[in-house]
């Protein structure tokens, strides 16, 4: 039940691991001890896992609250202040922190490319800061393929710039949904909490239950 909270944390730019259904609860302890993360969980897993980590390193989620209110509780408890720059700075799918910004013309070319062998030539690649994209295969130099097949056709003609997660290839853009989320975040209570000693970043291991 922590998946929704995990996505909300990622929307705030917080480094958040969301365990899969197939993962054992013990995985959360491994992340907490190895990477100094906080476990967010509830019910029986909370009672079990808190025994294996330092005091305060396991937080009990109020499952009666919706994810957005759980988020506020977590940020208040750990004194995390979220800035405008933090909002949507991480991929909500894979937690990746880095995006490539692609102009409309390049995205149209990529989406209409027939695909084929990995032929790399001057006309087949585009450089975006420290990353290179093969326009024939649709893959970055790390092998991750841009997920342009999931793009609505109308977005290609109405969006000037797309941003792509380098870690998983998920494509985002500044649409009405994107702007609405940002606006909701700006109006949220945790954006204006006056902490005397703010913590600018917080790593969380999210345990599912």
PDB file of C-alpha atoms in Angstrom:
ATOM      1  CA  UNK A   1       0.000   0.000   0.000  1.00  0.00           C
ATOM      2  CA  UNK A   2       3.055   2.263   0.014  1.00  0.00           C
ATOM      3  CA  UNK A   3       3.318   2.425  -3.778  1.00  0.00           C
ATOM      4  CA  UNK A   4       1.212   5.579  -3.979  1.00  0.00           C
ATOM      5  CA  UNK A   5       3.307   7.256  -1.301  1.00  0.00           C
ATOM      6  CA  UNK A   6       6.457   6.180  -3.111  1.00  0.00           C
ATOM      7  CA  UNK A   7       5.319   7.857  -6.327  1.00  0.00           C
ATOM      8  CA  UNK A   8       4.417  11.021  -4.417  1.00  0.00           C
ATOM      9  CA  UNK A   9       7.918  11.099  -2.915  1.00  0.00           C
ATOM     10  CA  UNK A  10       9.460  10.734  -6.358  1.00  0.00           C
ATOM     11  CA  UNK A  11       7.284  13.583  -7.629  1.00  0.00           C
ATOM     12  CA  UNK A  12       8.992  15.694  -4.964  1.00  0.00           C
ATOM     13  CA  UNK A  13      12.414  14.650  -6.222  1.00  0.00           C
ATOM     14  CA  UNK A  14      13.125  12.355  -3.272  1.00  0.00           C
ATOM     15  CA  UNK A  15      15.292   9.303  -3.948  1.00  0.00           C
ATOM     16  CA  UNK A  16      12.764   6.512  -3.341  1.00  0.00           C
ATOM     17  CA  UNK A  17      13.035   2.762  -3.839  1.00  0.00           C
ATOM     18  CA  UNK A  18       9.682   1.010  -4.230  1.00  0.00           C
ATOM     19  CA  UNK A  19       9.881  -2.721  -3.604  1.00  0.00           C
ATOM     20  CA  UNK A  20       7.980  -5.073  -5.885  1.00  0.00           C
ATOM     21  CA  UNK A  21       5.357  -7.576  -4.721  1.00  0.00           C
ATOM     22  CA  UNK A  22       7.823 -10.403  -5.290  1.00  0.00           C
ATOM     23  CA  UNK A  23      10.472  -8.795  -3.037  1.00  0.00           C
ATOM     24  CA  UNK A  24      10.917 -10.034   0.505  1.00  0.00           C
ATOM     25  CA  UNK A  25      10.488  -7.595   3.387  1.00  0.00           C
ATOM     26  CA  UNK A  26      14.123  -8.226   4.305  1.00  0.00           C
ATOM     27  CA  UNK A  27      15.167  -6.349   1.160  1.00  0.00           C
ATOM     28  CA  UNK A  28      14.056  -3.118   2.827  1.00  0.00           C
ATOM     29  CA  UNK A  29      16.429  -3.790   5.731  1.00  0.00           C
ATOM     30  CA  UNK A  30      19.319  -4.395   3.324  1.00  0.00           C
ATOM     31  CA  UNK A  31      18.714  -1.061   1.589  1.00  0.00           C
ATOM     32  CA  UNK A  32      18.313   0.749   4.903  1.00  0.00           C
ATOM     33  CA  UNK A  33      21.590  -0.566   6.332  1.00  0.00           C
ATOM     34  CA  UNK A  34      23.664  -0.391   3.158  1.00  0.00           C
ATOM     35  CA  UNK A  35      22.486   2.984   1.843  1.00  0.00           C
ATOM     36  CA  UNK A  36      21.348   4.666   5.067  1.00  0.00           C
ATOM     37  CA  UNK A  37      17.725   4.791   3.946  1.00  0.00           C
ATOM     38  CA  UNK A  38      14.487   5.051   5.891  1.00  0.00           C
ATOM     39  CA  UNK A  39      11.911   2.255   5.663  1.00  0.00           C
ATOM     40  CA  UNK A  40       8.310   3.357   5.176  1.00  0.00           C
ATOM     41  CA  UNK A  41       5.840   0.608   5.976  1.00  0.00           C
ATOM     42  CA  UNK A  42       2.850  -0.353   8.105  1.00  0.00           C
ATOM     43  CA  UNK A  43       1.178  -3.203   9.983  1.00  0.00           C
ATOM     44  CA  UNK A  44       3.072  -6.404  10.746  1.00  0.00           C
ATOM     45  CA  UNK A  45       6.068  -5.537   8.506  1.00  0.00           C
ATOM     46  CA  UNK A  46       6.630  -2.377  10.561  1.00  0.00           C
ATOM     47  CA  UNK A  47       6.695  -4.314  13.840  1.00  0.00           C
ATOM     48  CA  UNK A  48       9.162  -6.778  12.330  1.00  0.00           C
ATOM     49  CA  UNK A  49      11.483  -4.470  10.406  1.00  0.00           C
ATOM     50  CA  UNK A  50      11.956  -1.814  13.082  1.00  0.00           C
ATOM     51  CA  UNK A  51      13.866  -4.397  15.135  1.00  0.00           C
ATOM     52  CA  UNK A  52      16.645  -4.622  12.552  1.00  0.00           C
ATOM     53  CA  UNK A  53      17.411  -0.939  11.974  1.00  0.00           C
ATOM     54  CA  UNK A  54      18.344   2.049  14.098  1.00  0.00           C
ATOM     55  CA  UNK A  55      15.704   3.899  16.072  1.00  0.00           C
ATOM     56  CA  UNK A  56      13.903   6.319  13.791  1.00  0.00           C
ATOM     57  CA  UNK A  57      14.978   4.482  10.644  1.00  0.00           C
ATOM     58  CA  UNK A  58      11.603   2.766  10.232  1.00  0.00           C
ATOM     59  CA  UNK A  59       8.484   4.928   9.905  1.00  0.00           C
ATOM     60  CA  UNK A  60       4.922   3.647  10.327  1.00  0.00           C
ATOM     61  CA  UNK A  61       2.605   4.844   7.567  1.00  0.00           C
ATOM     62  CA  UNK A  62      -0.965   5.770   8.420  1.00  0.00           C
ATOM     63  CA  UNK A  63      -2.783   3.602   5.876  1.00  0.00           C
ATOM     64  CA  UNK A  64      -6.097   5.356   6.566  1.00  0.00           C
ATOM     65  CA  UNK A  65      -4.771   8.484   4.845  1.00  0.00           C
ATOM     66  CA  UNK A  66      -4.590   9.024   1.069  1.00  0.00           C
ATOM     67  CA  UNK A  67      -1.108   9.063  -0.451  1.00  0.00           C
ATOM     68  CA  UNK A  68      -0.847  12.865  -0.607  1.00  0.00           C
ATOM     69  CA  UNK A  69      -1.585  13.194   3.114  1.00  0.00           C
ATOM     70  CA  UNK A  70       0.857  10.384   3.882  1.00  0.00           C
ATOM     71  CA  UNK A  71       3.430  12.400   1.952  1.00  0.00           C
ATOM     72  CA  UNK A  72       2.871  15.472   4.111  1.00  0.00           C
ATOM     73  CA  UNK A  73       3.210  13.342   7.264  1.00  0.00           C
ATOM     74  CA  UNK A  74       6.524  11.894   6.087  1.00  0.00           C
ATOM     75  CA  UNK A  75       7.971  15.257   5.030  1.00  0.00           C
ATOM     76  CA  UNK A  76       6.965  16.851   8.324  1.00  0.00           C
ATOM     77  CA  UNK A  77       8.365  14.000  10.397  1.00  0.00           C
ATOM     78  CA  UNK A  78      11.755  13.988   8.674  1.00  0.00           C
ATOM     79  CA  UNK A  79      11.857  17.787   8.283  1.00  0.00           C
ATOM     80  CA  UNK A  80      12.249  17.657   4.519  1.00  0.00           C
ATOM     81  CA  UNK A  81      11.752  20.911   2.634  1.00  0.00           C
ATOM     82  CA  UNK A  82      10.803  20.577  -1.033  1.00  0.00           C
ATOM     83  CA  UNK A  83      11.799  23.370  -3.411  1.00  0.00           C
ATOM     84  CA  UNK A  84      10.314  24.238  -6.795  1.00  0.00           C
ATOM     85  CA  UNK A  85      13.371  22.739  -8.497  1.00  0.00           C
ATOM     86  CA  UNK A  86      12.794  19.402  -6.739  1.00  0.00           C
ATOM     87  CA  UNK A  87       9.310  18.926  -8.192  1.00  0.00           C
ATOM     88  CA  UNK A  88       9.181  16.175 -10.829  1.00  0.00           C
ATOM     89  CA  UNK A  89      12.981  15.988 -10.964  1.00  0.00           C
ATOM     90  CA  UNK A  90      12.902  12.171 -10.683  1.00  0.00           C
ATOM     91  CA  UNK A  91      11.222   9.616 -12.897  1.00  0.00           C
ATOM     92  CA  UNK A  92       8.132   8.284 -11.128  1.00  0.00           C
ATOM     93  CA  UNK A  93       8.567   4.930 -12.878  1.00  0.00           C
ATOM     94  CA  UNK A  94      12.202   4.049 -12.131  1.00  0.00           C
ATOM     95  CA  UNK A  95      13.448   6.786  -9.747  1.00  0.00           C
ATOM     96  CA  UNK A  96      16.007   7.967 -12.322  1.00  0.00           C
ATOM     97  CA  UNK A  97      17.354  11.487 -11.663  1.00  0.00           C
ATOM     98  CA  UNK A  98      18.449  12.466 -15.173  1.00  0.00           C
ATOM     99  CA  UNK A  99      16.512  13.542 -18.245  1.00  0.00           C
ATOM    100  CA  UNK A 100      17.387  14.311 -21.837  1.00  0.00           C
ATOM    101  CA  UNK A 101      15.463  17.249 -23.299  1.00  0.00           C
ATOM    102  CA  UNK A 102      14.400  16.572 -26.881  1.00  0.00           C
ATOM    103  CA  UNK A 103      12.933  19.142 -29.289  1.00  0.00           C
ATOM    104  CA  UNK A 104       9.738  18.365 -31.162  1.00  0.00           C
ATOM    105  CA  UNK A 105      11.461  17.813 -34.524  1.00  0.00           C
ATOM    106  CA  UNK A 106      13.749  15.124 -33.106  1.00  0.00           C
ATOM    107  CA  UNK A 107      10.859  13.341 -31.381  1.00  0.00           C
ATOM    108  CA  UNK A 108       8.831  13.279 -34.603  1.00  0.00           C
ATOM    109  CA  UNK A 109      11.831  11.844 -36.457  1.00  0.00           C
ATOM    110  CA  UNK A 110      12.352   9.226 -33.749  1.00  0.00           C
ATOM    111  CA  UNK A 111       8.707   8.161 -33.656  1.00  0.00           C
ATOM    112  CA  UNK A 112       8.519   7.795 -37.424  1.00  0.00           C
ATOM    113  CA  UNK A 113      11.851   5.974 -37.809  1.00  0.00           C
ATOM    114  CA  UNK A 114      11.397   2.420 -39.159  1.00  0.00           C
ATOM    115  CA  UNK A 115      13.981   0.949 -36.788  1.00  0.00           C
ATOM    116  CA  UNK A 116      16.707  -1.413 -37.891  1.00  0.00           C
ATOM    117  CA  UNK A 117      20.313  -2.428 -37.280  1.00  0.00           C
ATOM    118  CA  UNK A 118      22.517  -0.451 -34.966  1.00  0.00           C
ATOM    119  CA  UNK A 119      24.116   1.719 -37.628  1.00  0.00           C
ATOM    120  CA  UNK A 120      25.857   4.687 -36.087  1.00  0.00           C
ATOM    121  CA  UNK A 121      26.738   7.522 -38.416  1.00  0.00           C
ATOM    122  CA  UNK A 122      26.720  11.292 -38.222  1.00  0.00           C
ATOM    123  CA  UNK A 123      23.192  11.482 -39.601  1.00  0.00           C
ATOM    124  CA  UNK A 124      21.855   8.775 -37.295  1.00  0.00           C
ATOM    125  CA  UNK A 125      22.836  10.123 -33.890  1.00  0.00           C
ATOM    126  CA  UNK A 126      21.909  13.098 -31.746  1.00  0.00           C
ATOM    127  CA  UNK A 127      23.941  14.372 -28.825  1.00  0.00           C
ATOM    128  CA  UNK A 128      22.179  15.719 -25.746  1.00  0.00           C
ATOM    129  CA  UNK A 129      24.681  17.008 -23.210  1.00  0.00           C
ATOM    130  CA  UNK A 130      26.545  13.893 -22.045  1.00  0.00           C
ATOM    131  CA  UNK A 131      24.264  11.400 -23.816  1.00  0.00           C
ATOM    132  CA  UNK A 132      24.062  10.131 -27.380  1.00  0.00           C
ATOM    133  CA  UNK A 133      20.868   8.776 -28.970  1.00  0.00           C
ATOM    134  CA  UNK A 134      20.823   6.529 -32.025  1.00  0.00           C
ATOM    135  CA  UNK A 135      17.871   7.778 -34.090  1.00  0.00           C
ATOM    136  CA  UNK A 136      17.630   4.484 -35.988  1.00  0.00           C
ATOM    137  CA  UNK A 137      17.309   2.138 -33.005  1.00  0.00           C
ATOM    138  CA  UNK A 138      15.891   4.720 -30.595  1.00  0.00           C
ATOM    139  CA  UNK A 139      18.448   3.719 -27.953  1.00  0.00           C
ATOM    140  CA  UNK A 140      20.825   5.741 -25.810  1.00  0.00           C
ATOM    141  CA  UNK A 141      24.463   4.730 -25.485  1.00  0.00           C
ATOM    142  CA  UNK A 142      23.530   2.782 -22.331  1.00  0.00           C
ATOM    143  CA  UNK A 143      21.117   0.570 -24.305  1.00  0.00           C
ATOM    144  CA  UNK A 144      17.919   2.135 -22.921  1.00  0.00           C
ATOM    145  CA  UNK A 145      15.238   2.546 -25.599  1.00  0.00           C
ATOM    146  CA  UNK A 146      13.048   5.656 -25.720  1.00  0.00           C
ATOM    147  CA  UNK A 147       9.417   4.670 -25.098  1.00  0.00           C
ATOM    148  CA  UNK A 148       7.998   6.850 -27.866  1.00  0.00           C
ATOM    149  CA  UNK A 149       5.407   4.201 -28.800  1.00  0.00           C
ATOM    150  CA  UNK A 150       3.332   5.249 -25.781  1.00  0.00           C
ATOM    151  CA  UNK A 151       3.090   8.883 -26.882  1.00  0.00           C
ATOM    152  CA  UNK A 152      -0.350  10.183 -27.917  1.00  0.00           C
ATOM    153  CA  UNK A 153      -0.208  11.183 -31.588  1.00  0.00           C
ATOM    154  CA  UNK A 154      -1.595  14.657 -30.851  1.00  0.00           C
ATOM    155  CA  UNK A 155       1.275  15.441 -28.475  1.00  0.00           C
ATOM    156  CA  UNK A 156       3.790  15.311 -31.333  1.00  0.00           C
ATOM    157  CA  UNK A 157       2.286  18.385 -32.958  1.00  0.00           C
ATOM    158  CA  UNK A 158       1.400  20.309 -29.793  1.00  0.00           C
ATOM    159  CA  UNK A 159       4.462  19.828 -27.567  1.00  0.00           C
ATOM    160  CA  UNK A 160       7.641  21.820 -28.187  1.00  0.00           C
ATOM    161  CA  UNK A 161       9.967  19.897 -25.862  1.00  0.00           C
ATOM    162  CA  UNK A 162       9.905  16.373 -24.451  1.00  0.00           C
ATOM    163  CA  UNK A 163      12.014  15.123 -21.566  1.00  0.00           C
ATOM    164  CA  UNK A 164      13.128  11.512 -21.477  1.00  0.00           C
ATOM    165  CA  UNK A 165      14.346   9.484 -18.506  1.00  0.00           C
ATOM    166  CA  UNK A 166      17.823   8.217 -19.361  1.00  0.00           C
ATOM    167  CA  UNK A 167      17.425   5.248 -16.995  1.00  0.00           C
ATOM    168  CA  UNK A 168      14.211   3.710 -18.390  1.00  0.00           C
ATOM    169  CA  UNK A 169      13.258   5.686 -21.517  1.00  0.00           C
ATOM    170  CA  UNK A 170       9.947   7.015 -20.172  1.00  0.00           C
ATOM    171  CA  UNK A 171       8.859  10.141 -22.076  1.00  0.00           C
ATOM    172  CA  UNK A 172       7.342  13.140 -20.270  1.00  0.00           C
ATOM    173  CA  UNK A 173       6.157  16.536 -21.480  1.00  0.00           C
ATOM    174  CA  UNK A 174       4.663  19.744 -20.111  1.00  0.00           C
ATOM    175  CA  UNK A 175       0.970  19.009 -20.601  1.00  0.00           C
ATOM    176  CA  UNK A 176      -2.075  20.058 -18.612  1.00  0.00           C
ATOM    177  CA  UNK A 177      -1.712  17.043 -16.293  1.00  0.00           C
ATOM    178  CA  UNK A 178       1.944  17.897 -15.655  1.00  0.00           C
ATOM    179  CA  UNK A 179       1.125  21.535 -14.884  1.00  0.00           C
ATOM    180  CA  UNK A 180      -1.779  20.533 -12.634  1.00  0.00           C
ATOM    181  CA  UNK A 181       0.467  18.271 -10.552  1.00  0.00           C
ATOM    182  CA  UNK A 182       3.035  21.028 -10.150  1.00  0.00           C
ATOM    183  CA  UNK A 183       0.362  23.503  -9.133  1.00  0.00           C
ATOM    184  CA  UNK A 184      -1.036  21.093  -6.540  1.00  0.00           C
ATOM    185  CA  UNK A 185       2.445  20.566  -5.147  1.00  0.00           C
ATOM    186  CA  UNK A 186       3.097  24.304  -4.902  1.00  0.00           C
ATOM    187  CA  UNK A 187      -0.110  24.782  -2.923  1.00  0.00           C
ATOM    188  CA  UNK A 188       0.625  21.892  -0.578  1.00  0.00           C
ATOM    189  CA  UNK A 189       1.434  22.539   3.046  1.00  0.00           C
ATOM    190  CA  UNK A 190       4.915  21.006   2.953  1.00  0.00           C
ATOM    191  CA  UNK A 191       6.130  23.609   0.439  1.00  0.00           C
ATOM    192  CA  UNK A 192       5.875  26.338   3.072  1.00  0.00           C
ATOM    193  CA  UNK A 193       6.726  24.579   6.364  1.00  0.00           C
ATOM    194  CA  UNK A 194       9.222  26.876   8.191  1.00  0.00           C
ATOM    195  CA  UNK A 195      11.726  24.375   9.606  1.00  0.00           C
ATOM    196  CA  UNK A 196      14.660  25.890  11.497  1.00  0.00           C
ATOM    197  CA  UNK A 197      17.036  23.142  10.335  1.00  0.00           C
ATOM    198  CA  UNK A 198      15.690  21.917   7.005  1.00  0.00           C
ATOM    199  CA  UNK A 199      16.935  18.694   5.469  1.00  0.00           C
ATOM    200  CA  UNK A 200      17.407  19.312   1.766  1.00  0.00           C
ATOM    201  CA  UNK A 201      17.346  15.676   0.715  1.00  0.00           C
ATOM    202  CA  UNK A 202      16.084  12.447   2.169  1.00  0.00           C
ATOM    203  CA  UNK A 203      16.577   8.902   0.927  1.00  0.00           C
ATOM    204  CA  UNK A 204      13.680   6.528   1.468  1.00  0.00           C
ATOM    205  CA  UNK A 205      13.303   2.778   1.064  1.00  0.00           C
ATOM    206  CA  UNK A 206       9.611   2.088   0.574  1.00  0.00           C
ATOM    207  CA  UNK A 207       8.348  -1.285   1.776  1.00  0.00           C
ATOM    208  CA  UNK A 208       5.143  -2.599   0.230  1.00  0.00           C
ATOM    209  CA  UNK A 209       2.478  -4.294   2.323  1.00  0.00           C
TER     210      UNK A 209
END
